Each structure stands twice: as C-alpha cells, then as structure tokens.
Amino acid sequence: MDERQLIRNAIRTVPDWPAPGVQFRDITPLLANPKMFRVLIDQFVHRYFDARPDVVAGIDARGFIIGSVLAYELNLGFVPIRKKGKLPFSTVEESYELEYGSATVEIHTDAVKPGDAVLLIDDLIATGGTMLAGKRLLEKLGARVIEGAAIVELPELGGAPLLRAAGLELFTLVSFEGH
Ligand code: AMP
C-alpha cells in the first residue's frame, strides 16, 4: 500500500461532530502512531526539501503540530497564526466568514519579513476560508506564500478551487468525500 493510502487509513472519521451532518476527520490516530507520524511528516519533508521556504507558518491548532515538526526537520523557523486574542505582541488580523458567523486570525507583526517565502500549513482544507485568511495575513506583512499544504482536502466544500483562484498553489495528501 502506498504512503498516502496508509495515511488515509489512519485518519478516523467521527460522524455528526461537532454538529449534526459534519464528518469530522480526526488526525489524532495518525499522530499517535509513531511509524505513521514519521510517514506523514516525511511526505512534507520530501516535498519542501529542495523548494526551501524561508519559514513555515502553521494555522491554529493542528497546523502547529505538523508545521513545527516540519520546520524543525527542514532547519527552518516556525511561526504561528492564531485565533484572535492569543498572541501577546503587536499583531495584524484578518476576519473571514464561517457557515454561521465569522472568525478572526492573527499573526505577530514581526513573524515574517517582507519578501520571505512562506510555506503555510494546516491539517485540513474544507471551504478554504481559514487558509485564505492565513495567506492574506502573511501578505499584509509583505511575505509571499509559496504553497498551502494540508494533510486532508474535502473537495465537496470547494476550498481548493477558491484558493487556487486566489493564487495559492496547494499540496494535499488525501481527500475525503462528504463534509
Ligand atoms: P475551512 O476554513 O472551511 O477550510 O476549515 C478548515 C479548518 O477547520 C481547519 O483548521 C480544520 O482543522 C477545521 N475543519 C473544518 N472541517 C473539518 C472536518 N470535517 N474535519 C476536521 N477538521 C475540520
């Protein structure tokens, strides 16, 4: 079995969580299995070994787990994009629409420098709103996002075409049908 299929098999689907009709794609079994954790991180290490971004930006909260390990393996720094109200220093923020209501994410103003080539990473792309907000934050600081990376993509929610239309190339490992 190839690595992507092994990764897909290690992701647990929890139906009707956190709300009825949502199929939550739970990566915790993938992280808890030492061999699968290594297989997972290696997919991203191989992808970015030669592309050499200047920094890895991870999105709150599961993007921190894979993004920080990836940054360490690539000898790069890691910067967090957090939900509003968590970062202590001066920040820029970006709000985006959710199915019900809106959300705001923030980054420290000194997290990246103008001209930095940034790899943006999260665990999953659904509607693409979170990753698009992350891209906009990094661009507000003058950085360039070389690619958006995630373990999972949910094609039915349309995130990938939205992000590509906004000029963001994507690298994802597995996809699941259904929300
Ligand atoms: P979106 O902004 O719609 O692309 O949603 C992506 C963010 O929400 C990521 O940070 C995911 O961790 C989380 N997310 C959205 N839908 C799911 C799902 N079905 N399973 C697991 N996480 C999800």
Tab-separated table of C-alpha atoms and ligand atoms in Angstrom:
chain	number	residue	atom	x	y	z
A	1	MET	CA	0.000	0.000	0.000
A	2	ASP	CA	1.369	3.437	-0.802
A	3	GLU	CA	2.022	6.045	1.861
A	4	ARG	CA	-0.982	8.201	1.078
A	5	GLN	CA	-3.324	5.250	1.397
A	6	LEU	CA	-1.724	4.319	4.730
A	7	ILE	CA	-2.197	7.921	5.917
A	8	ARG	CA	-5.815	7.938	4.762
A	9	ASN	CA	-6.492	4.666	6.601
A	10	ALA	CA	-5.061	6.094	9.833
A	11	ILE	CA	-7.469	9.074	9.872
A	12	ARG	CA	-10.617	8.469	11.920
A	13	THR	CA	-13.979	9.768	10.761
A	14	VAL	CA	-16.294	10.866	13.573
A	15	PRO	CA	-19.833	11.396	12.239
A	16	ASP	CA	-22.007	14.270	13.459
A	17	TRP	CA	-19.219	16.076	15.334
A	18	PRO	CA	-19.087	18.921	16.328
A	19	ALA	CA	-22.523	19.349	14.722
A	20	PRO	CA	-25.083	17.078	13.031
A	21	GLY	CA	-24.138	16.339	9.416
A	22	VAL	CA	-20.403	17.063	9.859
A	23	GLN	CA	-17.974	14.200	9.276
A	24	PHE	CA	-15.016	15.164	11.439
A	25	ARG	CA	-11.716	13.870	10.004
A	26	ASP	CA	-9.722	13.187	13.145
A	27	ILE	CA	-5.934	13.036	12.642
A	28	THR	CA	-5.117	12.102	16.265
A	29	PRO	CA	-4.739	8.352	15.473
A	30	LEU	CA	-2.274	9.308	12.725
A	31	LEU	CA	-0.225	11.381	15.177
A	32	ALA	CA	-0.391	8.766	17.931
A	33	ASN	CA	1.099	6.003	15.761
A	34	PRO	CA	4.901	6.546	15.761
A	35	LYS	CA	5.501	4.944	12.378
A	36	MET	CA	2.591	6.752	10.720
A	37	PHE	CA	3.619	10.090	12.253
A	38	ARG	CA	7.008	9.675	10.571
A	39	VAL	CA	5.455	8.604	7.243
A	40	LEU	CA	3.225	11.688	7.402
A	41	ILE	CA	5.954	14.221	8.157
A	42	ASP	CA	8.239	12.652	5.540
A	43	GLN	CA	5.693	13.421	2.791
A	44	PHE	CA	6.053	17.112	3.546
A	45	VAL	CA	9.809	16.965	4.124
A	46	HIS	CA	10.325	15.418	0.670
A	47	ARG	CA	8.042	17.991	-0.929
A	48	TYR	CA	9.843	21.011	0.539
A	49	PHE	CA	13.404	19.735	0.863
A	50	ASP	CA	14.525	21.460	-2.356
A	51	ALA	CA	11.919	24.250	-2.547
A	52	ARG	CA	13.439	25.707	0.650
A	53	PRO	CA	10.899	28.179	2.016
A	54	ASP	CA	12.320	30.769	4.442
A	55	VAL	CA	9.810	29.957	7.177
A	56	VAL	CA	6.870	27.638	7.962
A	57	ALA	CA	3.606	29.238	9.155
A	58	GLY	CA	1.159	26.895	10.909
A	59	ILE	CA	-2.538	27.545	11.487
A	60	ASP	CA	-4.156	27.160	14.947
A	61	ALA	CA	-4.168	24.460	16.236
A	62	ARG	CA	-3.440	21.243	14.354
A	63	GLY	CA	-1.299	23.174	11.868
A	64	PHE	CA	1.048	23.811	14.813
A	65	ILE	CA	1.653	20.104	15.337
A	66	ILE	CA	2.680	19.183	11.822
A	67	GLY	CA	4.083	22.603	10.915
A	68	SER	CA	6.515	22.791	13.807
A	69	VAL	CA	7.878	19.278	13.244
A	70	LEU	CA	8.239	20.000	9.528
A	71	ALA	CA	10.033	23.294	10.189
A	72	TYR	CA	12.437	21.545	12.559
A	73	GLU	CA	13.178	18.814	10.007
A	74	LEU	CA	13.855	21.436	7.305
A	75	ASN	CA	16.046	23.542	9.620
A	76	LEU	CA	13.579	26.417	9.354
A	77	GLY	CA	11.809	28.602	11.877
A	78	PHE	CA	8.124	28.178	12.701
A	79	VAL	CA	5.568	30.967	13.169
A	80	PRO	CA	2.005	30.535	14.481
A	81	ILE	CA	-1.174	32.001	13.007
A	82	ARG	CA	-3.554	32.053	15.965
A	83	LYS	CA	-7.186	32.616	16.731
A	84	LYS	CA	-7.774	36.184	17.891
A	85	GLY	CA	-6.738	37.141	21.399
A	86	LYS	CA	-3.910	34.643	21.985
A	87	LEU	CA	-0.795	36.427	20.725
A	88	PRO	CA	0.854	38.828	23.219
A	89	PHE	CA	2.860	41.174	20.944
A	90	SER	CA	1.583	43.549	18.230
A	91	THR	CA	-0.445	41.756	15.570
A	92	VAL	CA	-2.249	42.104	12.260
A	93	GLU	CA	-5.588	40.357	11.901
A	94	GLU	CA	-7.880	39.013	9.216
A	95	SER	CA	-11.558	38.072	9.551
A	96	TYR	CA	-13.425	35.585	7.398
A	97	GLU	CA	-16.914	34.141	7.142
A	98	LEU	CA	-17.875	30.768	8.577
A	99	GLU	CA	-21.090	28.884	7.850
A	100	TYR	CA	-22.528	30.539	10.959
A	101	GLY	CA	-20.836	33.794	11.987
A	102	SER	CA	-17.236	34.771	11.425
A	103	ALA	CA	-13.735	34.087	12.721
A	104	THR	CA	-10.593	36.169	13.112
A	105	VAL	CA	-6.978	35.032	12.970
A	106	GLU	CA	-3.835	36.961	13.904
A	107	ILE	CA	-0.091	36.899	13.395
A	108	HIS	CA	2.706	38.802	15.127
A	109	THR	CA	3.883	41.757	13.052
A	110	ASP	CA	7.492	40.530	13.271
A	111	ALA	CA	6.696	36.881	12.435
A	112	VAL	CA	7.869	37.215	8.836
A	113	LYS	CA	9.861	39.802	6.887
A	114	PRO	CA	8.907	41.450	3.583
A	115	GLY	CA	9.989	39.173	0.762
A	116	ASP	CA	10.048	35.981	2.867
A	117	ALA	CA	8.940	32.831	1.040
A	118	VAL	CA	6.481	31.153	3.403
A	119	LEU	CA	5.036	27.668	3.481
A	120	LEU	CA	1.539	27.794	5.012
A	121	ILE	CA	0.288	24.588	6.624
A	122	ASP	CA	-2.850	23.272	8.314
A	123	ASP	CA	-4.291	19.806	8.862
A	124	LEU	CA	-7.313	20.160	6.593
A	125	ILE	CA	-8.839	22.349	3.876
A	126	ALA	CA	-12.652	22.429	3.846
A	127	THR	CA	-14.117	25.706	2.465
A	128	GLY	CA	-10.611	27.166	2.286
A	129	GLY	CA	-11.568	30.228	4.343
A	130	THR	CA	-9.030	29.617	7.101
A	131	MET	CA	-6.111	29.115	4.749
A	132	LEU	CA	-7.115	32.114	2.643
A	133	ALA	CA	-7.144	34.281	5.789
A	134	GLY	CA	-3.672	32.953	6.641
A	135	LYS	CA	-2.405	33.823	3.178
A	136	ARG	CA	-3.799	37.349	3.457
A	137	LEU	CA	-2.167	37.856	6.857
A	138	LEU	CA	1.238	36.842	5.534
A	139	GLU	CA	0.810	39.088	2.509
A	140	LYS	CA	-0.139	42.028	4.749
A	141	LEU	CA	3.363	41.680	6.182
A	142	GLY	CA	4.910	41.626	2.707
A	143	ALA	CA	5.670	37.904	2.604
A	144	ARG	CA	4.985	35.583	-0.318
A	145	VAL	CA	3.212	32.273	0.268
A	146	ILE	CA	4.871	29.667	-1.944
A	147	GLU	CA	2.284	26.955	-1.283
A	148	GLY	CA	-0.516	25.914	1.022
A	149	ALA	CA	-0.101	22.408	2.445
A	150	ALA	CA	-2.532	20.177	4.299
A	151	ILE	CA	-2.992	16.513	5.096
A	152	VAL	CA	-6.663	16.409	4.059
A	153	GLU	CA	-8.750	18.125	1.410
A	154	LEU	CA	-12.571	17.934	1.277
A	155	PRO	CA	-13.308	18.526	-2.439
A	156	GLU	CA	-17.061	18.900	-1.995
A	157	LEU	CA	-16.548	22.047	0.081
A	158	GLY	CA	-14.737	23.822	-2.737
A	159	GLY	CA	-11.680	25.069	-0.855
A	160	ALA	CA	-9.064	24.086	-3.425
A	161	PRO	CA	-10.565	25.973	-6.397
A	162	LEU	CA	-11.164	29.019	-4.175
A	163	LEU	CA	-7.561	29.040	-3.013
A	164	ARG	CA	-6.145	28.399	-6.475
A	165	ALA	CA	-8.290	31.248	-7.843
A	166	ALA	CA	-6.710	33.450	-5.151
A	167	GLY	CA	-3.281	32.474	-6.495
A	168	LEU	CA	-2.340	29.854	-3.903
A	169	GLU	CA	-0.931	26.544	-5.102
A	170	LEU	CA	-1.837	23.593	-2.889
A	171	PHE	CA	-0.236	20.338	-1.797
A	172	THR	CA	-2.553	17.883	-0.046
A	173	LEU	CA	-2.056	14.192	0.697
A	174	VAL	CA	-5.529	12.652	0.839
A	175	SER	CA	-9.109	13.615	0.099
A	176	PHE	CA	-12.440	12.503	1.519
A	177	GLU	CA	-15.898	12.809	0.026
A	178	GLY	CA	-18.596	14.206	2.312
A	179	HIS	CA	-18.356	17.168	4.687
B	1	AMP	P1	-12.136	25.809	6.286
B	1	AMP	O1	-11.762	27.186	6.717
B	1	AMP	O2	-13.590	25.649	5.994
B	1	AMP	O3	-11.270	25.325	5.131
B	1	AMP	O4	-11.882	24.854	7.517
B	1	AMP	C1	-10.603	24.402	7.807
B	1	AMP	C2	-10.312	24.411	9.277
B	1	AMP	O5	-11.394	23.871	10.031
B	1	AMP	C3	-9.089	23.568	9.579
B	1	AMP	O6	-8.318	24.261	10.566
B	1	AMP	C4	-9.650	22.258	10.094
B	1	AMP	O7	-8.898	21.799	11.190
B	1	AMP	C5	-11.095	22.559	10.505
B	1	AMP	N1	-12.080	21.648	9.886
B	1	AMP	C6	-13.096	22.023	9.062
B	1	AMP	N2	-13.854	20.986	8.693
B	1	AMP	C7	-13.308	19.893	9.283
B	1	AMP	C8	-13.620	18.479	9.273
B	1	AMP	N3	-14.669	17.978	8.579
B	1	AMP	N4	-12.831	17.656	9.983
B	1	AMP	C9	-11.775	18.140	10.688
B	1	AMP	N5	-11.436	19.436	10.743
B	1	AMP	C10	-12.185	20.319	10.057
